[in-house]
């Protein structure tokens, strides 16, 4: 019995999700809370408070993308996809560009002053600034 409990605990701990870090360029001094970040990724906010145009990127099909859409945007991956499909079909929006990895997001955000993205918090480097962890 003890062995079974130990195995179950190991399985649960291995399944725990990674913490998502929302990152911006180090020169970006705009304050963004979870609500504003959600609006950015739903296409409802297109500019920072200082007037700069937001250049949002995401990830496609990664565990980090799933965590982000659930914990920050408040939608499942399929709901998020359906939301953007409707906006694209009606010509009312374009989703954030999906990048292939945490490193691709870091590289984009580090080289774009108006960039914003999300990555696994364990992958954060000095090339970007973390504005929130979820």
PDB file of C-alpha atoms in Angstrom:
ATOM      1  CA  UNK A   1       0.000   0.000   0.000  1.00  0.00           C
ATOM      2  CA  UNK A   2       2.794   2.426   0.880  1.00  0.00           C
ATOM      3  CA  UNK A   3       4.388   1.690  -2.470  1.00  0.00           C
ATOM      4  CA  UNK A   4       1.148   2.510  -4.306  1.00  0.00           C
ATOM      5  CA  UNK A   5       0.780   5.813  -2.446  1.00  0.00           C
ATOM      6  CA  UNK A   6       4.394   6.725  -3.247  1.00  0.00           C
ATOM      7  CA  UNK A   7       3.876   5.965  -6.938  1.00  0.00           C
ATOM      8  CA  UNK A   8       0.688   8.073  -7.013  1.00  0.00           C
ATOM      9  CA  UNK A   9       2.467  10.993  -5.353  1.00  0.00           C
ATOM     10  CA  UNK A  10       5.295  10.771  -7.859  1.00  0.00           C
ATOM     11  CA  UNK A  11       2.823  10.819 -10.739  1.00  0.00           C
ATOM     12  CA  UNK A  12       1.014  13.839  -9.344  1.00  0.00           C
ATOM     13  CA  UNK A  13       4.225  15.777  -8.711  1.00  0.00           C
ATOM     14  CA  UNK A  14       5.474  14.996 -12.221  1.00  0.00           C
ATOM     15  CA  UNK A  15       2.218  16.335 -13.656  1.00  0.00           C
ATOM     16  CA  UNK A  16       2.309  19.688 -11.876  1.00  0.00           C
ATOM     17  CA  UNK A  17       2.289  22.544 -14.290  1.00  0.00           C
ATOM     18  CA  UNK A  18       5.073  24.973 -14.909  1.00  0.00           C
ATOM     19  CA  UNK A  19       4.749  28.559 -13.793  1.00  0.00           C
ATOM     20  CA  UNK A  20       4.280  30.930 -16.715  1.00  0.00           C
ATOM     21  CA  UNK A  21       6.244  34.179 -16.856  1.00  0.00           C
ATOM     22  CA  UNK A  22       4.910  37.054 -18.960  1.00  0.00           C
ATOM     23  CA  UNK A  23       7.861  38.961 -20.381  1.00  0.00           C
ATOM     24  CA  UNK A  24       8.512  42.278 -22.085  1.00  0.00           C
ATOM     25  CA  UNK A  25      11.530  44.061 -23.457  1.00  0.00           C
ATOM     26  CA  UNK A  26      13.736  45.417 -20.624  1.00  0.00           C
ATOM     27  CA  UNK A  27      13.143  48.975 -21.897  1.00  0.00           C
ATOM     28  CA  UNK A  28       9.354  48.661 -21.567  1.00  0.00           C
ATOM     29  CA  UNK A  29       8.188  50.572 -18.488  1.00  0.00           C
ATOM     30  CA  UNK A  30       4.452  50.019 -18.886  1.00  0.00           C
ATOM     31  CA  UNK A  31       2.627  48.479 -15.926  1.00  0.00           C
ATOM     32  CA  UNK A  32       0.458  45.527 -16.933  1.00  0.00           C
ATOM     33  CA  UNK A  33      -1.743  43.437 -14.676  1.00  0.00           C
ATOM     34  CA  UNK A  34      -3.369  40.084 -15.431  1.00  0.00           C
ATOM     35  CA  UNK A  35      -6.527  41.754 -16.782  1.00  0.00           C
ATOM     36  CA  UNK A  36      -4.618  43.920 -19.253  1.00  0.00           C
ATOM     37  CA  UNK A  37      -2.471  40.978 -20.343  1.00  0.00           C
ATOM     38  CA  UNK A  38      -5.638  38.948 -20.983  1.00  0.00           C
ATOM     39  CA  UNK A  39      -7.085  41.796 -23.066  1.00  0.00           C
ATOM     40  CA  UNK A  40      -3.870  41.953 -25.101  1.00  0.00           C
ATOM     41  CA  UNK A  41      -4.075  38.259 -25.944  1.00  0.00           C
ATOM     42  CA  UNK A  42      -7.786  38.559 -26.786  1.00  0.00           C
ATOM     43  CA  UNK A  43      -7.062  41.436 -29.166  1.00  0.00           C
ATOM     44  CA  UNK A  44      -8.992  43.946 -27.055  1.00  0.00           C
ATOM     45  CA  UNK A  45      -5.937  46.054 -26.160  1.00  0.00           C
ATOM     46  CA  UNK A  46      -3.567  46.986 -28.977  1.00  0.00           C
ATOM     47  CA  UNK A  47      -1.425  49.731 -27.427  1.00  0.00           C
ATOM     48  CA  UNK A  48       0.522  50.226 -24.223  1.00  0.00           C
ATOM     49  CA  UNK A  49      -0.374  53.083 -21.879  1.00  0.00           C
ATOM     50  CA  UNK A  50       2.542  55.082 -23.320  1.00  0.00           C
ATOM     51  CA  UNK A  51       1.013  54.796 -26.815  1.00  0.00           C
ATOM     52  CA  UNK A  52       3.402  52.178 -28.197  1.00  0.00           C
ATOM     53  CA  UNK A  53       1.827  49.511 -30.406  1.00  0.00           C
ATOM     54  CA  UNK A  54       1.858  46.093 -28.749  1.00  0.00           C
ATOM     55  CA  UNK A  55       3.637  43.268 -30.577  1.00  0.00           C
ATOM     56  CA  UNK A  56       2.359  40.139 -28.825  1.00  0.00           C
ATOM     57  CA  UNK A  57       3.650  36.649 -29.497  1.00  0.00           C
ATOM     58  CA  UNK A  58       2.588  33.333 -28.080  1.00  0.00           C
ATOM     59  CA  UNK A  59       3.382  29.675 -28.449  1.00  0.00           C
ATOM     60  CA  UNK A  60       1.462  26.991 -30.289  1.00  0.00           C
ATOM     61  CA  UNK A  61       0.778  23.592 -28.809  1.00  0.00           C
ATOM     62  CA  UNK A  62       3.168  23.840 -25.867  1.00  0.00           C
ATOM     63  CA  UNK A  63       2.393  23.121 -22.220  1.00  0.00           C
ATOM     64  CA  UNK A  64       3.247  26.761 -21.480  1.00  0.00           C
ATOM     65  CA  UNK A  65       0.651  27.942 -24.026  1.00  0.00           C
ATOM     66  CA  UNK A  66      -1.996  25.750 -22.397  1.00  0.00           C
ATOM     67  CA  UNK A  67      -1.159  27.070 -18.927  1.00  0.00           C
ATOM     68  CA  UNK A  68      -1.170  30.666 -20.171  1.00  0.00           C
ATOM     69  CA  UNK A  69      -4.541  30.458 -21.910  1.00  0.00           C
ATOM     70  CA  UNK A  70      -6.119  28.756 -18.899  1.00  0.00           C
ATOM     71  CA  UNK A  71      -4.555  30.795 -16.088  1.00  0.00           C
ATOM     72  CA  UNK A  72      -4.228  34.243 -17.662  1.00  0.00           C
ATOM     73  CA  UNK A  73      -6.766  34.434 -20.479  1.00  0.00           C
ATOM     74  CA  UNK A  74      -9.306  32.220 -18.716  1.00  0.00           C
ATOM     75  CA  UNK A  75     -10.036  29.960 -21.681  1.00  0.00           C
ATOM     76  CA  UNK A  76      -9.185  26.403 -22.602  1.00  0.00           C
ATOM     77  CA  UNK A  77      -6.935  25.907 -25.617  1.00  0.00           C
ATOM     78  CA  UNK A  78      -9.924  24.959 -27.780  1.00  0.00           C
ATOM     79  CA  UNK A  79     -11.956  27.969 -26.581  1.00  0.00           C
ATOM     80  CA  UNK A  80      -9.016  30.277 -27.322  1.00  0.00           C
ATOM     81  CA  UNK A  81      -8.639  28.811 -30.814  1.00  0.00           C
ATOM     82  CA  UNK A  82     -12.386  29.118 -31.484  1.00  0.00           C
ATOM     83  CA  UNK A  83     -12.376  32.726 -30.233  1.00  0.00           C
ATOM     84  CA  UNK A  84      -9.626  33.695 -32.647  1.00  0.00           C
ATOM     85  CA  UNK A  85     -11.120  31.687 -35.515  1.00  0.00           C
ATOM     86  CA  UNK A  86     -14.285  33.771 -35.227  1.00  0.00           C
ATOM     87  CA  UNK A  87     -12.366  37.058 -35.175  1.00  0.00           C
ATOM     88  CA  UNK A  88     -10.241  36.040 -38.151  1.00  0.00           C
ATOM     89  CA  UNK A  89     -13.304  34.900 -40.128  1.00  0.00           C
ATOM     90  CA  UNK A  90     -15.133  38.172 -39.511  1.00  0.00           C
ATOM     91  CA  UNK A  91     -12.021  40.252 -40.233  1.00  0.00           C
ATOM     92  CA  UNK A  92     -11.981  41.729 -36.740  1.00  0.00           C
ATOM     93  CA  UNK A  93      -8.575  40.631 -35.590  1.00  0.00           C
ATOM     94  CA  UNK A  94      -5.321  38.777 -35.962  1.00  0.00           C
ATOM     95  CA  UNK A  95      -4.044  36.533 -33.162  1.00  0.00           C
ATOM     96  CA  UNK A  96      -0.592  36.900 -31.624  1.00  0.00           C
ATOM     97  CA  UNK A  97       2.045  35.221 -33.768  1.00  0.00           C
ATOM     98  CA  UNK A  98       2.761  31.708 -32.478  1.00  0.00           C
ATOM     99  CA  UNK A  99       6.439  30.957 -31.973  1.00  0.00           C
ATOM    100  CA  UNK A 100       7.961  27.502 -31.592  1.00  0.00           C
ATOM    101  CA  UNK A 101       9.677  27.712 -28.203  1.00  0.00           C
ATOM    102  CA  UNK A 102      10.485  29.668 -25.068  1.00  0.00           C
ATOM    103  CA  UNK A 103      13.814  30.698 -26.604  1.00  0.00           C
ATOM    104  CA  UNK A 104      12.112  32.018 -29.762  1.00  0.00           C
ATOM    105  CA  UNK A 105       9.819  34.144 -27.571  1.00  0.00           C
ATOM    106  CA  UNK A 106      12.790  35.434 -25.546  1.00  0.00           C
ATOM    107  CA  UNK A 107      14.673  36.334 -28.737  1.00  0.00           C
ATOM    108  CA  UNK A 108      11.649  38.156 -30.204  1.00  0.00           C
ATOM    109  CA  UNK A 109      10.852  40.128 -27.042  1.00  0.00           C
ATOM    110  CA  UNK A 110      14.505  41.005 -26.409  1.00  0.00           C
ATOM    111  CA  UNK A 111      14.838  42.474 -29.910  1.00  0.00           C
ATOM    112  CA  UNK A 112      11.459  44.288 -30.039  1.00  0.00           C
ATOM    113  CA  UNK A 113      10.899  47.220 -27.644  1.00  0.00           C
ATOM    114  CA  UNK A 114       7.115  46.785 -27.907  1.00  0.00           C
ATOM    115  CA  UNK A 115       7.222  42.979 -27.631  1.00  0.00           C
ATOM    116  CA  UNK A 116       5.345  40.889 -25.083  1.00  0.00           C
ATOM    117  CA  UNK A 117       5.270  37.129 -24.708  1.00  0.00           C
ATOM    118  CA  UNK A 118       5.096  34.283 -22.245  1.00  0.00           C
ATOM    119  CA  UNK A 119       7.520  31.503 -21.367  1.00  0.00           C
ATOM    120  CA  UNK A 120       8.188  28.877 -18.721  1.00  0.00           C
ATOM    121  CA  UNK A 121       9.409  30.902 -15.736  1.00  0.00           C
ATOM    122  CA  UNK A 122      12.393  28.569 -15.363  1.00  0.00           C
ATOM    123  CA  UNK A 123      13.681  29.770 -18.763  1.00  0.00           C
ATOM    124  CA  UNK A 124      13.802  33.508 -17.969  1.00  0.00           C
ATOM    125  CA  UNK A 125      17.062  35.254 -18.900  1.00  0.00           C
ATOM    126  CA  UNK A 126      18.481  38.734 -18.343  1.00  0.00           C
ATOM    127  CA  UNK A 127      17.547  39.602 -21.951  1.00  0.00           C
ATOM    128  CA  UNK A 128      13.914  40.210 -20.908  1.00  0.00           C
ATOM    129  CA  UNK A 129      11.890  41.676 -18.035  1.00  0.00           C
ATOM    130  CA  UNK A 130       9.266  39.631 -16.176  1.00  0.00           C
ATOM    131  CA  UNK A 131       6.062  41.578 -15.534  1.00  0.00           C
ATOM    132  CA  UNK A 132       4.085  38.735 -13.989  1.00  0.00           C
ATOM    133  CA  UNK A 133       4.150  35.067 -13.052  1.00  0.00           C
ATOM    134  CA  UNK A 134       0.995  32.979 -13.161  1.00  0.00           C
TER     135      UNK A 134
END
